[in-house]
Coordinates of C-alpha atoms and ligand atoms in Angstrom, one line a residue:
X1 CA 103.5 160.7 159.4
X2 CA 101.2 160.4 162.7
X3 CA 102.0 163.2 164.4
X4 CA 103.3 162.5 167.8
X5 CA 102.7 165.1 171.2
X6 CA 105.9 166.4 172.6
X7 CA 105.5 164.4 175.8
X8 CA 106.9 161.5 173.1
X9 CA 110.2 163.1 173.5
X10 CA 112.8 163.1 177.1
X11 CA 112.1 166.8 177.7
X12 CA 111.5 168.3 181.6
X13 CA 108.1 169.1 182.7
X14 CA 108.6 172.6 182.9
X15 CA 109.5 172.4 179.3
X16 CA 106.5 170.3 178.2
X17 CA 104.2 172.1 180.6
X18 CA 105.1 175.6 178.6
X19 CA 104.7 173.8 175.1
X20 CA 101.4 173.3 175.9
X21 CA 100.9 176.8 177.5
X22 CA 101.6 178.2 174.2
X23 CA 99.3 175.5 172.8
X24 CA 101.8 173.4 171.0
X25 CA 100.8 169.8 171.7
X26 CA 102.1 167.6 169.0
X27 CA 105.1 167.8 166.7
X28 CA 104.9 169.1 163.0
X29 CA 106.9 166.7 161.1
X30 CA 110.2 169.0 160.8
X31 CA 110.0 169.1 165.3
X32 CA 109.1 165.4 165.1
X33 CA 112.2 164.2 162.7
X34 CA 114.3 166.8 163.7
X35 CA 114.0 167.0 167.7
X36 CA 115.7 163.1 168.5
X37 CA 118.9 164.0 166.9
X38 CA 118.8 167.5 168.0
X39 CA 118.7 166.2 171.5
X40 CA 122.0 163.7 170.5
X41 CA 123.7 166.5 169.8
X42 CA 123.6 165.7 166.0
X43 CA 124.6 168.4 163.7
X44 CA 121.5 168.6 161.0
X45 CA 120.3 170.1 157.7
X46 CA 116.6 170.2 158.0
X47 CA 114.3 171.6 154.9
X48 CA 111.0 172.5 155.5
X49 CA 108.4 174.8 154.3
X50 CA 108.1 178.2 155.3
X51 CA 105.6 178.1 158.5
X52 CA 106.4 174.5 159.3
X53 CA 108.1 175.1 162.6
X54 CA 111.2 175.5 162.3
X55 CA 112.4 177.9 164.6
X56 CA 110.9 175.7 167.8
X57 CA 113.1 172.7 166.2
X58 CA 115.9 174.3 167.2
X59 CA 115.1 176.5 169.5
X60 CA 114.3 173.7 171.9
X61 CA 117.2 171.8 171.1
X62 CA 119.4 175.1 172.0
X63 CA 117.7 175.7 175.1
X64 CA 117.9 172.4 176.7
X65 CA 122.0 172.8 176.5
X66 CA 122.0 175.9 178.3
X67 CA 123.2 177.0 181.2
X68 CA 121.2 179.3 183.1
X69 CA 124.2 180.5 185.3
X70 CA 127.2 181.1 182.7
X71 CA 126.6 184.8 181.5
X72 CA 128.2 184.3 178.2
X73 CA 126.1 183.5 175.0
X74 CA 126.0 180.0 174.3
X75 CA 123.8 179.9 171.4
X76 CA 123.7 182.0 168.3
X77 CA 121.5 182.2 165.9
X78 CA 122.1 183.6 162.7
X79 CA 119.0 185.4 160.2
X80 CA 119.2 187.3 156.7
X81 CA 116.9 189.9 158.0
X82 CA 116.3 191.8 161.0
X83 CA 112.4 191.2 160.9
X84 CA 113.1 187.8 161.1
X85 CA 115.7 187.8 163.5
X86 CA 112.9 189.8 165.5
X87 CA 110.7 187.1 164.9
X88 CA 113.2 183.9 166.1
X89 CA 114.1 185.9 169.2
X90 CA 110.3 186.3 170.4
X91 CA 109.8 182.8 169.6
X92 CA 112.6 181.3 171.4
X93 CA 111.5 183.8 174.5
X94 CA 108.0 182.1 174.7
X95 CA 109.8 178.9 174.5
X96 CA 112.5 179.9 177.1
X97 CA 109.8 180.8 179.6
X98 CA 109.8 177.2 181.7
X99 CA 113.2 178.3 183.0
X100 CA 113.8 181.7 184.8
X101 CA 116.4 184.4 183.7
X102 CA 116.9 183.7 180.2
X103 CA 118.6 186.2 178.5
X104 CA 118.2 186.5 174.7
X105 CA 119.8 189.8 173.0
X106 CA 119.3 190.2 168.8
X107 CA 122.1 191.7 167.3
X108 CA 120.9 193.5 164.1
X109 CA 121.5 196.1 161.5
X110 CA 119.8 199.0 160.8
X111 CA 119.4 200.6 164.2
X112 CA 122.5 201.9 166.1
X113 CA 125.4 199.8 167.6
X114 CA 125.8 201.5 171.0
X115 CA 122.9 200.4 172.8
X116 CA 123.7 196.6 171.7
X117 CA 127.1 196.9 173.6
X118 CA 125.6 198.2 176.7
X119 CA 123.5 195.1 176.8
X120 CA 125.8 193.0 175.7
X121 CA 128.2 193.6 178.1
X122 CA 125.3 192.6 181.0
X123 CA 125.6 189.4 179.4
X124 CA 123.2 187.2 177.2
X125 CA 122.4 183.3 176.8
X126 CA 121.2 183.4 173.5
X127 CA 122.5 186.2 170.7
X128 CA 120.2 186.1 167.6
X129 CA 121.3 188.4 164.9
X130 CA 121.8 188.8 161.3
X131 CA 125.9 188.3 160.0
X132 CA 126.5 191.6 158.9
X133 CA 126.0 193.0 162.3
X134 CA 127.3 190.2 164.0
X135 CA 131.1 190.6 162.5
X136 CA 130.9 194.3 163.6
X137 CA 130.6 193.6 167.0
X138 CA 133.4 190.5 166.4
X139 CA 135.4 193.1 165.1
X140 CA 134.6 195.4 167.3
X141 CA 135.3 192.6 170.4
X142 CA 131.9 193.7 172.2
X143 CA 130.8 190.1 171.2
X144 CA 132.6 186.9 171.8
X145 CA 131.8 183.6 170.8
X146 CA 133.9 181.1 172.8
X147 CA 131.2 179.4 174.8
X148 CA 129.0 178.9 171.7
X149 CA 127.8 175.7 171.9
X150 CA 124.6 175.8 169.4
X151 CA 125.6 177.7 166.2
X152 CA 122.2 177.6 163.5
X153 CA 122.1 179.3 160.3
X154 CA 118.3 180.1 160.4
X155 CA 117.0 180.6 156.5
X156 CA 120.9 179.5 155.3
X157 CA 118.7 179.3 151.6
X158 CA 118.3 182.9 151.9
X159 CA 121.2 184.1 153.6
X160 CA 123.0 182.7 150.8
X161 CA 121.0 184.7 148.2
X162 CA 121.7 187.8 150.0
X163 CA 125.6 187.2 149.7
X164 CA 126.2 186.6 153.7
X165 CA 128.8 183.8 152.9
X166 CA 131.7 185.0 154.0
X167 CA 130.1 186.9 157.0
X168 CA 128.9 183.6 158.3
X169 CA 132.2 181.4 157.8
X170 CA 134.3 184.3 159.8
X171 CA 131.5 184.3 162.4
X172 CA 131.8 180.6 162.4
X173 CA 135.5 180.2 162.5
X174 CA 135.0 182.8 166.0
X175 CA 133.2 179.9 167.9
X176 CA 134.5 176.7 168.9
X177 CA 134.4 173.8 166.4
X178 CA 133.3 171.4 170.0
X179 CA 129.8 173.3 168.8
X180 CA 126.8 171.6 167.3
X181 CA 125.7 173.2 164.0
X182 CA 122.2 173.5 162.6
X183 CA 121.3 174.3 159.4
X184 CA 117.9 175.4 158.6
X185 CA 116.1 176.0 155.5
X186 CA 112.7 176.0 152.9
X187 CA 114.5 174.7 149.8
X188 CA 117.6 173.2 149.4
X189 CA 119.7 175.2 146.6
X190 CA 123.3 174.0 145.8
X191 CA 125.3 175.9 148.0
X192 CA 124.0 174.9 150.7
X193 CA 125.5 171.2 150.2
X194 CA 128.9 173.7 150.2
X195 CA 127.9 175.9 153.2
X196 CA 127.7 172.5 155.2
X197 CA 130.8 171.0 153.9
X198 CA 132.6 173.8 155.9
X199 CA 131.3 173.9 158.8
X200 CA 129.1 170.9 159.6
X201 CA 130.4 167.3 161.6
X202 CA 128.7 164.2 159.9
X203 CA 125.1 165.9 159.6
X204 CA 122.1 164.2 159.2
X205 CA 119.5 165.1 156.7
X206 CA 116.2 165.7 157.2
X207 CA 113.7 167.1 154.3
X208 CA 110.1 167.3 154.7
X209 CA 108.2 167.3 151.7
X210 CA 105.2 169.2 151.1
X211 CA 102.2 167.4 150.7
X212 CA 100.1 167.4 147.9
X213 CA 97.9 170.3 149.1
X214 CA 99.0 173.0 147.3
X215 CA 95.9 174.2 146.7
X216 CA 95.3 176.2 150.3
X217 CA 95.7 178.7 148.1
X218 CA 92.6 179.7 145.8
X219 CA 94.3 181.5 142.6
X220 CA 92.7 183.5 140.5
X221 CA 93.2 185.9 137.3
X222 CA 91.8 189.0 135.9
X223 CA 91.9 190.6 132.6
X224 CA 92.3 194.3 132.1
X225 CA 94.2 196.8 130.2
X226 CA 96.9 199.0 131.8
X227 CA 94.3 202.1 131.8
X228 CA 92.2 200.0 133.7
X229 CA 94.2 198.2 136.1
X230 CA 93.6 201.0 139.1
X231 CA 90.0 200.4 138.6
X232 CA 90.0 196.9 138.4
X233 CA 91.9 196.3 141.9
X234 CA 89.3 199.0 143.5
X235 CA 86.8 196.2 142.3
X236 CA 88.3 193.6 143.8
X237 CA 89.2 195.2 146.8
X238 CA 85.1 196.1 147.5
X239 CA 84.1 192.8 146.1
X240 CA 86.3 190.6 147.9
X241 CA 86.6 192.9 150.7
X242 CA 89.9 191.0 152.1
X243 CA 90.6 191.4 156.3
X244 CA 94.5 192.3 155.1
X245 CA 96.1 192.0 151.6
X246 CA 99.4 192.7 150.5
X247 CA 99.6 193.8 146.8
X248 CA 102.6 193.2 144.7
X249 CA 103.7 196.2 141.8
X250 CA 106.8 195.5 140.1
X251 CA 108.3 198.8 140.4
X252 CA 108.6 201.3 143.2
X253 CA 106.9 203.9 140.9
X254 CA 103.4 201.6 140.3
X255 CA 103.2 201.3 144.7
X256 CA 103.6 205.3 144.8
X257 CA 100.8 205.3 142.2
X258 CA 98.7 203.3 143.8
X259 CA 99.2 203.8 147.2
X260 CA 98.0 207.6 146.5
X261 CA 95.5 206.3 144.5
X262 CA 93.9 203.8 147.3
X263 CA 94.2 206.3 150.2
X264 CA 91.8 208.8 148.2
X265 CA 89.5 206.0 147.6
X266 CA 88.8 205.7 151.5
X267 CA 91.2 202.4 151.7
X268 CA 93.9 202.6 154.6
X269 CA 97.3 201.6 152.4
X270 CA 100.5 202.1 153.5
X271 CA 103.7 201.1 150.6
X272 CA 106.3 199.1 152.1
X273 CA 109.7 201.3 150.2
X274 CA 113.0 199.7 150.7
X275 CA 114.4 202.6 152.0
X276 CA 112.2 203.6 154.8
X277 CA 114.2 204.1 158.3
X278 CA 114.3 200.3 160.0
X279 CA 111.9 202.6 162.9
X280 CA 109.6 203.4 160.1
X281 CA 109.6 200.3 158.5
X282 CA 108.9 198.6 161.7
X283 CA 105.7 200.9 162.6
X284 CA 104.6 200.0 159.0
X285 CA 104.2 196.7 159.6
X286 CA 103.2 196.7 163.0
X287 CA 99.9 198.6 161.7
X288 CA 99.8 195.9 159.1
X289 CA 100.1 193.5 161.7
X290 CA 97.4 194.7 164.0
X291 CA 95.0 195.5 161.1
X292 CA 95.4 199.5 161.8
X293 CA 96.2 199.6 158.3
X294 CA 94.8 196.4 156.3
X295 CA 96.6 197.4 152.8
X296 CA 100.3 196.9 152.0
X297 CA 101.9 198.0 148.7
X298 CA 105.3 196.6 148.1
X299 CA 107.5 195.4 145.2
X300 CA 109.6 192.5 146.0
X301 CA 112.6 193.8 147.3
X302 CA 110.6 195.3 150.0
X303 CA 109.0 192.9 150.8
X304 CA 112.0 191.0 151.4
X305 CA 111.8 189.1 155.0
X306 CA 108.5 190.0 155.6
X307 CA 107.1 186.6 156.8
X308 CA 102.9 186.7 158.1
X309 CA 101.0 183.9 159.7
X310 CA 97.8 185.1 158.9
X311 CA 97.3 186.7 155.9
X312 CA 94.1 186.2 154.1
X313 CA 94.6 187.6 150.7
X314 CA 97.6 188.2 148.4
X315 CA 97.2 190.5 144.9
X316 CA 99.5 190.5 142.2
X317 CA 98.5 194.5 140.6
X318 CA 101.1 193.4 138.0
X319 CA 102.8 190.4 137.4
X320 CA 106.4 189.1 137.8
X321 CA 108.3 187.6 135.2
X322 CA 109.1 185.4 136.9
X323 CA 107.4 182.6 138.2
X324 CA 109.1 181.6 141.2
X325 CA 109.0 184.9 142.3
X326 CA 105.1 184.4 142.0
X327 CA 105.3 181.5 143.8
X328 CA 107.1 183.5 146.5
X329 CA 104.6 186.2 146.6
X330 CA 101.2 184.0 147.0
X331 CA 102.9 181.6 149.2
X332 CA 102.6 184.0 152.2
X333 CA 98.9 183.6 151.8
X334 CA 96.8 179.9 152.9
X335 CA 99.8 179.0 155.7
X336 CA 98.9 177.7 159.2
X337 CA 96.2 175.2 157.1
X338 CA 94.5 178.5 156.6
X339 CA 92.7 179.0 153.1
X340 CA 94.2 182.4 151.2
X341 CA 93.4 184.2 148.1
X342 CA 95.2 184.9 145.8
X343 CA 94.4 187.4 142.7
X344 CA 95.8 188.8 140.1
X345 CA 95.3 191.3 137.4
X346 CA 96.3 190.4 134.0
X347 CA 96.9 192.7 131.2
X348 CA 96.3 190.9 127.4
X349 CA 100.1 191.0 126.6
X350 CA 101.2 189.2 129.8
X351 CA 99.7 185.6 128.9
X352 CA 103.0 184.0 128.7
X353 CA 103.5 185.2 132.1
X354 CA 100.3 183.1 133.1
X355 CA 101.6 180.2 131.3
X356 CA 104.8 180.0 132.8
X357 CA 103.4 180.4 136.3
X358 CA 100.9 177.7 135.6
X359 CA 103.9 175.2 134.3
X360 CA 105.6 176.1 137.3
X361 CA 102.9 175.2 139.6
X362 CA 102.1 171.9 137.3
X363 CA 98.2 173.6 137.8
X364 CA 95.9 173.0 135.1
X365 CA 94.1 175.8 133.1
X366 CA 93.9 179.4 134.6
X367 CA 91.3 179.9 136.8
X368 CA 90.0 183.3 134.6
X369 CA 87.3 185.2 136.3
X370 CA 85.1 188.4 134.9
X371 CA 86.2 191.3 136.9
X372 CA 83.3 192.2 139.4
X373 CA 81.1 195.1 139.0
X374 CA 82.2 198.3 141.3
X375 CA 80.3 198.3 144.4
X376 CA 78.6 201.5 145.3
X377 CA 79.9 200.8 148.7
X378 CA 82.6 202.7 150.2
X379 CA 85.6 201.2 151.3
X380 CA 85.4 201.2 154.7
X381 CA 87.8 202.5 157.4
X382 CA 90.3 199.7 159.3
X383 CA 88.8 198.0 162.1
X384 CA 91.8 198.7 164.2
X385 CA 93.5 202.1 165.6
X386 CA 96.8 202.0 166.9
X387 CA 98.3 203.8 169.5
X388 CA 101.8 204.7 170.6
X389 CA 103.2 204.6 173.7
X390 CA 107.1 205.9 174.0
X391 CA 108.4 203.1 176.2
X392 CA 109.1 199.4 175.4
X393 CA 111.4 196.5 176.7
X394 CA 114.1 198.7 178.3
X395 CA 111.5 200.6 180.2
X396 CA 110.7 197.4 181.7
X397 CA 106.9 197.5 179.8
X398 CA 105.2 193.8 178.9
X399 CA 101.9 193.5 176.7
X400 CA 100.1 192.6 180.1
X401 CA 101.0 196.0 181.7
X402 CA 99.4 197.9 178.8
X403 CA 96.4 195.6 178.4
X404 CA 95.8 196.3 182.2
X405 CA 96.3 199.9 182.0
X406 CA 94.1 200.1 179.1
X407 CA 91.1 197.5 181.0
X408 CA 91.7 198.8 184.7
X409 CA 88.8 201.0 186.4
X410 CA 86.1 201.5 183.9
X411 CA 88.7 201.4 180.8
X412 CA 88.0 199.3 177.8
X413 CA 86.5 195.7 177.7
X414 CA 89.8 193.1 177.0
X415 CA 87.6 191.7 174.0
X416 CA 88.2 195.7 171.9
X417 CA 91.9 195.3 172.6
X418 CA 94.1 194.1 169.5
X419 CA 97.5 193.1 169.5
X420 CA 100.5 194.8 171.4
X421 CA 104.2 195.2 170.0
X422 CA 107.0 196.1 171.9
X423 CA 110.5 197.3 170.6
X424 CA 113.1 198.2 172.9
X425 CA 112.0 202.3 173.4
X426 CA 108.2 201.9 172.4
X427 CA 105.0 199.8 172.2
X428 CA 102.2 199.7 170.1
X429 CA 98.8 198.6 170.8
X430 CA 95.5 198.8 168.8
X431 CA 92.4 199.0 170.3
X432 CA 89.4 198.7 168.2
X433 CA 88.0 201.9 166.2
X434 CA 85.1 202.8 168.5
X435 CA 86.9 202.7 172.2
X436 CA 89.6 204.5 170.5
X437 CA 89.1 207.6 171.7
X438 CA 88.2 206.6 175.1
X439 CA 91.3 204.0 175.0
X440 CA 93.7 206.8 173.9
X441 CA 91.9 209.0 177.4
X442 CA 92.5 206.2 179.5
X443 CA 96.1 205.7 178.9
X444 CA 96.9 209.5 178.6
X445 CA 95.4 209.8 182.0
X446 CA 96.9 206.9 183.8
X447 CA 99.8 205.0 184.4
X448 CA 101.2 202.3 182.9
X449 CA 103.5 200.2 185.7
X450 CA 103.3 203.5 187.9
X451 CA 104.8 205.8 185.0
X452 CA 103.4 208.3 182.9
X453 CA 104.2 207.7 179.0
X454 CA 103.6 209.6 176.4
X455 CA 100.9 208.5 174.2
X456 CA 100.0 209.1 170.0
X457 CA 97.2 208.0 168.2
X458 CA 98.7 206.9 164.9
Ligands
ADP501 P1 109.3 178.2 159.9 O1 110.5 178.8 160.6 O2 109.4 176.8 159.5 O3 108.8 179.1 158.8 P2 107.9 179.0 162.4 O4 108.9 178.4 163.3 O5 107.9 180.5 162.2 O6 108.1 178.3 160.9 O7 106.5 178.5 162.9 C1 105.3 178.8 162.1 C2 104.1 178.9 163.1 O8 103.8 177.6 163.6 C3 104.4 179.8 164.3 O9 103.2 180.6 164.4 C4 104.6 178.9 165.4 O10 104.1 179.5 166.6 C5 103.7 177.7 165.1 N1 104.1 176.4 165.6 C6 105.4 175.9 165.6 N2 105.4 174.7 166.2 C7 104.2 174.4 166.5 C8 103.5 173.2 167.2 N3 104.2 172.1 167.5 N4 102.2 173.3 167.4 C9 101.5 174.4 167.0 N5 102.0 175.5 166.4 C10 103.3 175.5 166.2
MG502 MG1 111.8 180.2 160.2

């Protein structure tokens, strides 16, 4: 497909001016396929890799039917997890920006349910939000859903997984059936053919396939025993010496281990538990994010939703049984045309399971390498220190605001300033290692938007 610039398409300059602001210029294939019968008001299934642009697909289709002076949300957006519900709502506000006063709210779980009424009821556009939460509020009536015009089921693979079914049909049956319905996806499983039968008008099909690339991703194995396996990921963390890397255990136990086991080494490792507090969880992949902390244990259930653009390096410290799950796990690595590494460690009873991920991935022979010597180097520290700042959206405070306050009168060059988060009641920002001290001074001391804030080095 030749890819085609946006300017192809009957969108307003302020629109096509903003796309290009954010440096999109042309179309990835899903945009390109999907954005003419978007516009017609078409109701779609679209498949497309993870990372293939699916949430500007239809979050410019959404955003050219609004309109700007009806309070009430007209679009809603419905995510399995809250991270990427997160995700979808900062995307559609870059890509709302060419219109003033658009008001996009996300709706879900894990944090509390009173402050999502109080800004509910000052009214929203665009209500992104994962089902569970979603049907509390419905049931609750802080939410309604009458003027819905644009209903998409963001991920409707994996909502399905996670047993959202019937959330999402009494969530649909709430908004008008006048509404256009999008469903988005990376693979196409049976139920979905189902979940569209219910709600869906006459949709059109779109599935991009991937191309034969697969190999972004450099995979390779390592034999050792399960005495050595501790030892042989400290090798390959000095030897390949990854920016960020997310290692995969197969049981909470094995990230505890190793995440001790790491930290005494000198490496910075957090473990990603399914448990942690959402606020925890959150600041432990905002560090990961910003390269504060460039190690992340997690088994697979933690790891659920956790979706990175840039991630250099993926290690398997054991190996699933399952190959698809492998698949999973090294397929967050070598996106955006990026290449990414993935390595795992392979203990000599687990061949099979190197067989059946090598079927899976119709790949030729392993790609076995000898374990590298230990380096006498130290790990070294993270490149990146983060620090807290206890005010975020609802104070009003934007990533410019902090990056002034940080670079004002003889602060900190722009170029040692990492990136900045902000959650509704703080921000995080990481500056790098050596102007930390002086960064942490200059924020303590000033103001950011006039006010004081209380500041942490993390
Ligand atoms: P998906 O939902 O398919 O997994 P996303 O919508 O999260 O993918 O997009 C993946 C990445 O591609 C994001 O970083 C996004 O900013 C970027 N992106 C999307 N569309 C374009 C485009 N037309 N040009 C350049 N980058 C794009
Ligand atoms: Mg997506």
């Amino acid at each position: 497909m030749t890819p085609l610039p946006f300017s192809d398409l009957p969108l307003p300059k302020a629109m096509l001016d903003n796309l290009s602001s954010i440096g999109y210029h042309e179309m990835t294939p899903i945009q390109q396929q999907s954005l003419p019968l978007l516009l017609e008001n078409r109701d779609l299934i679209a498949r497309a890799k993870t990372g293939s642009g699916k949430t500007a697909a239809f979050g410019i289709g959404l955003l050219l039917k609004l309109e700007p002076t009806s309070f009430s949300p007209q679009a809603l957006v419905l995510c399995p997890t809250r991270e990427l519900a997160t995700q979808v709502a900062n995307e559609l506000r870059r890509l709302a920006r060419f219109q003033a006063n658009i008001k996009i709210i996300t709706l879900s779980g894990g944090i509390s349910i009173g402050p999502q009424i109080g800004s509910l009821e000052h009214g929203a556009h665009i209500v992104v939000g994962t089902p569970g939460r979603i049907r509390d509020h419905l049931s609750k009536k802080t939410l309604r859903l009458d003027r819905i015009k644009t209903l998409v089921l963001d991920e409707a693979d994996r909502m399905l997984d996670m047993g959202f079914r019937d959330e999402i049909k009494q969530i649909a049956q709430m908004t008008p059936t006048s509404r256009q319905t999008l469903l988005f996806s990376a693979t196409y499983p049976d139920g979905i053919q189902a979940l569209s039968g219910e709600f869906q008008r006459d949709p059109e099909m779109i599935s991009i396939e991937e191309q034969q690339s697969p190999l972004k991703i450099q995979q390779s194995f390592f034999e050792t025993d399960r005495e050595g396996r501790m030892q042989a990921l400290h090798r390959l963390l000095l030897h390949y010496r990854p920016e960020a890397a997310v290692i995969f255990c197969n049981t909470r136990q094995s990230c505890n281990e190793l995440g001790a086991y790491l930290n005494s080494e000198g490496f910075t490792a957090s473990v990603l538990h399914g448990e942690l507090e959402q606020r925890d969880r959150d600041q432990v992949l905002v560090l990961f994010a910003n390269r504060s902390c460039p190690i992340l244990i997690a088994t697979d259930v933690a790891a659920r939703g956790l979706d990175i653009d840039d991630l250099p390096c993926v290690i398997n410290y054991e190996l699933t049984r399952d190959a698809d799950t492998h698949t999973h796990r090294i397929g967050r690595t070598g996106r955006a045309g990026r290449e990414g590494l993935a390595l795992n460690l392979v203990i000599p009873s687990e061949g099979y399971k190197v067989n059946a991920i090598m079927e899976a991935q119709q790949a030729k022979d392993p790609d076995f390498l000898p374990l590298p010597e230990l380096s006498t180097e130290r790990a070294a520290p993270a490149s990146m220190v983060t620090l807290a700042i206890n005010g975020g959206r609802k104070n009003k405070v934007r990533p410019g605001d902090i990056l002034g306050a940080l670079t004002g009168t003889s602060g900190i060059a722009g170029s040692s300033v990492g990136k900045i988060f902000i959650f509704d009641f703080v921000s995080y920002v990481a500056v790098e290692r050596a102007v930390a001290s002086k960064a942490l001074g200059q924020l303590q001391n000033g103001t950011i938007k006039g006010r004081k804030y209380r500041i942490r080095k993390l």
